[in-house]
Coordinates of C-alpha atoms in Angstrom, one line a residue:
M1 CA 52.1 78.9 57.9
S2 CA 55.1 80.8 59.2
V3 CA 55.8 84.3 58.1
P4 CA 59.5 85.1 57.4
E5 CA 61.0 87.8 59.8
T6 CA 61.4 91.2 58.3
R7 CA 63.1 94.1 60.0
S8 CA 63.0 97.9 59.6
T9 CA 65.2 99.7 57.1
V10 CA 68.4 101.2 58.3
L11 CA 69.8 104.1 56.3
V12 CA 73.6 103.9 55.7
L13 CA 75.2 107.1 54.3
T14 CA 78.7 107.9 53.0
A15 CA 80.3 111.0 51.5
L16 CA 82.9 109.5 49.0
A17 CA 82.6 106.9 46.3
L18 CA 85.3 104.7 47.9
E19 CA 83.3 104.7 51.1
Y20 CA 80.1 103.8 49.3
A21 CA 81.9 101.0 47.5
A22 CA 83.0 99.5 50.8
V23 CA 79.5 99.6 52.2
R24 CA 77.9 98.4 49.0
A25 CA 79.8 95.2 49.2
Y26 CA 77.7 94.1 52.2
I27 CA 74.3 94.7 50.5
E28 CA 72.6 92.0 48.6
D29 CA 69.6 92.1 46.2
R30 CA 70.1 95.8 45.5
E31 CA 67.4 97.8 43.9
E32 CA 68.1 101.4 42.8
R33 CA 65.6 104.1 43.6
S34 CA 65.5 107.9 43.2
H35 CA 64.0 110.3 45.7
P36 CA 60.8 111.7 44.1
G37 CA 61.6 115.2 45.1
N38 CA 65.4 116.0 45.0
G39 CA 66.5 113.0 42.9
T40 CA 69.0 111.5 45.4
Y41 CA 69.8 108.0 44.3
V42 CA 69.7 105.2 46.9
E43 CA 70.2 101.4 46.7
V44 CA 67.8 99.3 48.8
G45 CA 68.6 95.7 49.6
R46 CA 69.5 93.3 52.4
L47 CA 72.5 93.2 54.6
R48 CA 74.4 90.2 53.4
G49 CA 73.2 87.0 55.1
T50 CA 70.5 88.7 57.1
A51 CA 66.9 89.9 56.9
C52 CA 68.0 93.5 57.7
R53 CA 66.8 96.0 55.1
V54 CA 69.5 98.6 54.2
A55 CA 69.2 101.7 52.1
A56 CA 72.5 103.2 51.1
A57 CA 73.4 106.5 49.6
E58 CA 76.5 108.5 48.6
L59 CA 75.8 112.1 49.5
G60 CA 79.0 114.0 48.8
E61 CA 81.0 116.0 51.2
G62 CA 80.1 118.6 53.8
S63 CA 77.9 118.7 56.9
R64 CA 75.2 121.1 55.5
T65 CA 74.6 118.9 52.5
T66 CA 74.6 115.9 54.7
A67 CA 72.1 117.4 57.1
A68 CA 69.7 118.4 54.4
L69 CA 69.8 115.2 52.4
T70 CA 69.7 113.0 55.5
S71 CA 66.5 114.7 56.7
S72 CA 65.0 114.3 53.2
L73 CA 65.9 110.6 53.0
V74 CA 64.6 109.9 56.5
G75 CA 61.3 111.5 55.6
W76 CA 61.0 109.4 52.4
L77 CA 62.5 106.0 53.5
R78 CA 61.3 106.2 57.2
P79 CA 64.3 104.1 58.5
R80 CA 64.7 102.9 62.0
A81 CA 68.3 104.2 62.3
V82 CA 70.9 106.2 60.4
L83 CA 74.6 105.3 60.2
F84 CA 77.2 107.5 58.6
V85 CA 80.2 105.4 57.5
G86 CA 83.6 106.5 56.1
V87 CA 87.1 107.8 56.7
A88 CA 88.5 110.4 59.0
G89 CA 91.8 111.9 60.2
G90 CA 93.2 110.7 63.6
L91 CA 93.9 113.2 66.3
K92 CA 95.7 111.1 68.9
E93 CA 99.0 109.3 68.7
D94 CA 97.5 106.0 69.9
I95 CA 94.9 106.0 67.0
G96 CA 96.6 104.2 64.1
L97 CA 95.9 104.1 60.4
G98 CA 93.2 101.5 59.7
D99 CA 91.8 101.8 63.2
V100 CA 88.0 102.4 63.5
V101 CA 86.4 105.0 65.7
V102 CA 82.8 104.5 66.7
G103 CA 81.5 107.9 67.8
T104 CA 80.2 108.0 71.3
K105 CA 79.3 111.6 70.5
V106 CA 79.9 114.0 67.6
Y107 CA 81.0 117.5 68.1
G108 CA 80.3 120.4 65.8
I109 CA 83.4 122.5 66.2
H110 CA 82.4 125.7 64.3
G111 CA 80.0 127.3 66.8
G112 CA 80.9 130.4 68.8
K113 CA 80.9 134.2 69.3
V114 CA 83.8 136.4 68.3
T115 CA 84.5 139.0 71.0
P116 CA 87.4 141.5 71.6
E117 CA 88.7 138.9 74.1
G118 CA 88.7 136.2 71.4
L119 CA 86.4 133.3 70.4
L120 CA 83.9 132.2 72.9
D121 CA 82.9 128.7 72.0
R122 CA 79.3 127.6 71.8
P123 CA 79.8 123.9 71.2
E124 CA 77.2 121.4 70.1
A125 CA 77.3 117.7 70.6
W126 CA 75.1 114.7 69.5
H127 CA 75.5 111.5 71.4
G128 CA 75.5 108.2 69.6
S129 CA 72.4 106.0 70.0
H130 CA 72.7 103.7 73.1
A131 CA 71.2 100.8 71.2
L132 CA 73.6 101.2 68.3
L133 CA 76.6 101.7 70.6
S134 CA 75.7 98.7 72.6
A135 CA 75.3 96.6 69.4
A136 CA 78.7 97.9 68.3
R137 CA 80.4 97.0 71.6
A138 CA 79.0 93.5 71.3
A139 CA 79.9 93.1 67.6
V140 CA 83.5 94.1 67.8
R141 CA 84.3 91.5 70.5
D142 CA 84.3 89.0 67.6
M143 CA 86.5 91.2 65.3
P144 CA 90.0 90.6 66.7
G145 CA 91.5 91.8 63.4
V146 CA 90.2 95.4 63.8
R147 CA 91.2 97.9 66.4
V148 CA 88.1 99.8 67.5
H149 CA 87.9 102.8 69.7
F150 CA 84.7 104.1 71.3
K151 CA 85.4 107.8 71.5
P152 CA 84.1 111.3 70.4
I153 CA 84.5 112.5 66.9
A154 CA 84.9 116.2 65.8
T155 CA 83.1 117.5 62.7
G156 CA 84.3 120.7 60.9
D157 CA 83.7 122.2 57.6
L158 CA 87.3 121.7 56.5
V159 CA 89.8 119.0 55.8
L160 CA 92.6 119.1 58.4
A161 CA 96.1 118.5 57.0
D162 CA 98.2 120.5 59.4
A163 CA 98.6 119.3 63.0
E164 CA 100.1 122.7 64.1
S165 CA 97.4 124.9 62.5
E166 CA 95.1 127.1 64.5
T167 CA 92.2 124.8 63.9
A168 CA 94.2 121.8 65.2
R169 CA 95.1 123.7 68.4
H170 CA 91.5 124.8 68.8
V171 CA 90.3 121.2 68.7
R172 CA 93.0 120.0 71.1
M173 CA 92.1 122.8 73.6
R174 CA 88.3 122.8 73.3
Y175 CA 87.5 119.2 72.2
N176 CA 90.3 117.4 73.8
D177 CA 88.6 114.0 74.0
A178 CA 87.9 113.9 70.3
V179 CA 90.1 111.3 68.6
A180 CA 89.1 111.8 65.0
I181 CA 88.0 114.7 62.7
E182 CA 85.8 114.6 59.6
T183 CA 83.3 116.7 57.7
E184 CA 79.9 115.2 57.7
G185 CA 79.0 113.4 61.0
S186 CA 77.4 116.3 62.8
G187 CA 75.0 116.9 59.8
A188 CA 73.8 113.3 59.8
A189 CA 73.6 113.2 63.6
H190 CA 71.6 116.4 63.8
A191 CA 69.1 115.3 61.1
A192 CA 68.6 112.0 62.7
H193 CA 68.1 113.7 66.1
L194 CA 65.4 116.0 64.6
E195 CA 63.6 113.0 63.0
G196 CA 63.8 110.9 66.2
R197 CA 66.0 108.2 64.8
D198 CA 68.9 106.2 66.3
A199 CA 72.2 107.4 64.8
L200 CA 75.8 106.4 64.8
V201 CA 79.0 107.6 63.1
V202 CA 81.6 105.0 62.2
R203 CA 84.9 106.2 60.8
G204 CA 88.1 104.4 59.7
I205 CA 91.3 106.3 60.2
S206 CA 93.0 107.1 56.9
D207 CA 95.6 109.8 58.0
H208 CA 96.8 111.7 61.1
A209 CA 95.3 115.0 60.1
D210 CA 98.7 116.4 59.4
A211 CA 101.1 117.2 56.6
G212 CA 101.4 113.5 55.8
K213 CA 97.8 113.2 54.7
A214 CA 98.5 113.4 50.9
A215 CA 101.1 110.7 51.1
A216 CA 98.8 108.5 53.2
D217 CA 95.9 109.0 50.7
A218 CA 98.2 108.2 47.8
G219 CA 99.3 105.0 49.5
G220 CA 95.7 103.7 49.6
S221 CA 95.0 104.4 53.2
Q222 CA 91.5 105.7 52.5
V223 CA 90.4 102.5 50.7
R224 CA 91.7 100.4 53.6
A225 CA 90.2 102.6 56.3
A226 CA 86.8 102.6 54.5
A227 CA 86.8 98.8 54.2
Q228 CA 87.5 98.6 58.0
A229 CA 84.7 101.0 58.8
A230 CA 82.2 99.2 56.5
A231 CA 83.1 95.9 58.2
V232 CA 82.4 97.3 61.6
A233 CA 79.1 99.0 60.4
A234 CA 77.9 95.7 59.0
A235 CA 78.7 93.9 62.2
V236 CA 76.8 96.5 64.2
L237 CA 73.7 96.1 62.0
R238 CA 73.8 92.3 62.5
K239 CA 73.6 92.9 66.3
Y240 CA 71.2 95.8 66.2
H241 CA 67.7 94.8 67.3
P242 CA 65.6 97.9 67.9
G243 CA 62.4 97.8 70.0
S244 CA 59.1 97.0 68.5
G245 CA 56.9 99.6 67.0
H246 CA 57.5 102.2 64.3
P247 CA 60.0 105.1 64.7
G248 CA 58.4 108.2 66.1
G249 CA 55.9 106.3 68.2
G250 CA 52.2 105.5 67.5
H251 CA 51.2 103.5 64.5
P252 CA 53.4 103.4 61.4
G253 CA 51.8 106.3 59.7
G254 CA 52.5 108.8 62.5
G255 CA 56.3 109.1 62.7
G256 CA 58.8 111.2 60.7
S257 CA 58.4 114.2 58.5
G258 CA 57.8 114.3 54.8
G259 CA 56.8 110.6 54.4
S260 CA 56.0 109.7 50.9
Q261 CA 53.7 107.1 49.4
G262 CA 56.6 106.3 47.1
G263 CA 58.9 105.2 49.9
P264 CA 59.8 101.6 50.3
E265 CA 58.1 100.9 53.6
A266 CA 54.5 99.8 54.2
T267 CA 52.4 102.6 55.7
Y268 CA 49.2 102.5 57.8
R269 CA 46.4 104.6 56.4
G270 CA 43.5 104.2 58.8
D271 CA 41.5 101.3 57.3
H272 CA 44.1 99.7 55.1
I273 CA 47.9 99.2 54.7
D274 CA 49.7 100.5 51.7
F275 CA 52.5 98.1 50.7
R276 CA 53.5 99.9 47.5
G277 CA 57.3 99.9 47.1
G278 CA 57.5 97.5 50.2
I279 CA 58.0 93.8 50.8
F280 CA 55.3 91.6 52.3
H281 CA 55.5 87.9 52.9
G282 CA 52.3 85.9 53.3
P283 CA 48.7 85.7 52.0
V284 CA 46.6 88.8 51.8
T285 CA 42.8 89.0 52.0
G286 CA 41.2 92.3 51.2
K287 CA 39.2 94.5 48.8
R288 CA 40.7 96.6 46.0
T289 CA 38.9 99.7 44.7
G290 CA 40.1 102.3 42.2
D291 CA 43.9 102.9 42.5
R292 CA 44.0 101.3 46.0

């Protein structure tokens, strides 16, 4: 008999409820689960029309919260890749409202040393996964209704609503190739890097990071931008085909930190495979003893 194809889980994260709603629309057969340690809720299901397993979570705002919770969720769910999907402010005149920016890299803009001569920057950057970027480039060729830019994204611990502010000038001077600014991407990228996972940040442009932000938000720009970003993210996952093997190398029990028996993936344990919380298609022959 043939065994239906199954694929590794991809973790898709958002900060805001409206971003999560846009992503959730692409997930079928959803099952709600709660992290056994910190209580973070996720929904695990399938990307609509595919065998791709997706776990989605709404984490709230801020790069530090995002980094901590992403690392925790990766250790529990053991995904193949991490996507952060949502809205952002545009930094360039040719980036329009509703456009989507796929982050070729993500800058953390708040690193440096203050000296009598001024701030000496100590920038950090995390590059987007080649496999995910390649999947994104292939996917958007069939999305003529969406303008997509493959450019760097800046992450700061603030919401920028003044294009003439000191922060805006700092970004233009020190991170001039960044075309969007947001508040979580570097946290997700850093956690994924530490855990050895592919990662990508996908952002829909909802404002121009200027004094018109409030009016743009009130006009529904965030909802539209989130919908565009979610559409691109779903298209990326339909194209994404990671290499064989388990994240982190070796057999499936070896990668990642903080792996939990309560997670949704099957795990190898020496002389048997634990499928608790997972999905397996096909007959099984084995021996059951005690709680095993």
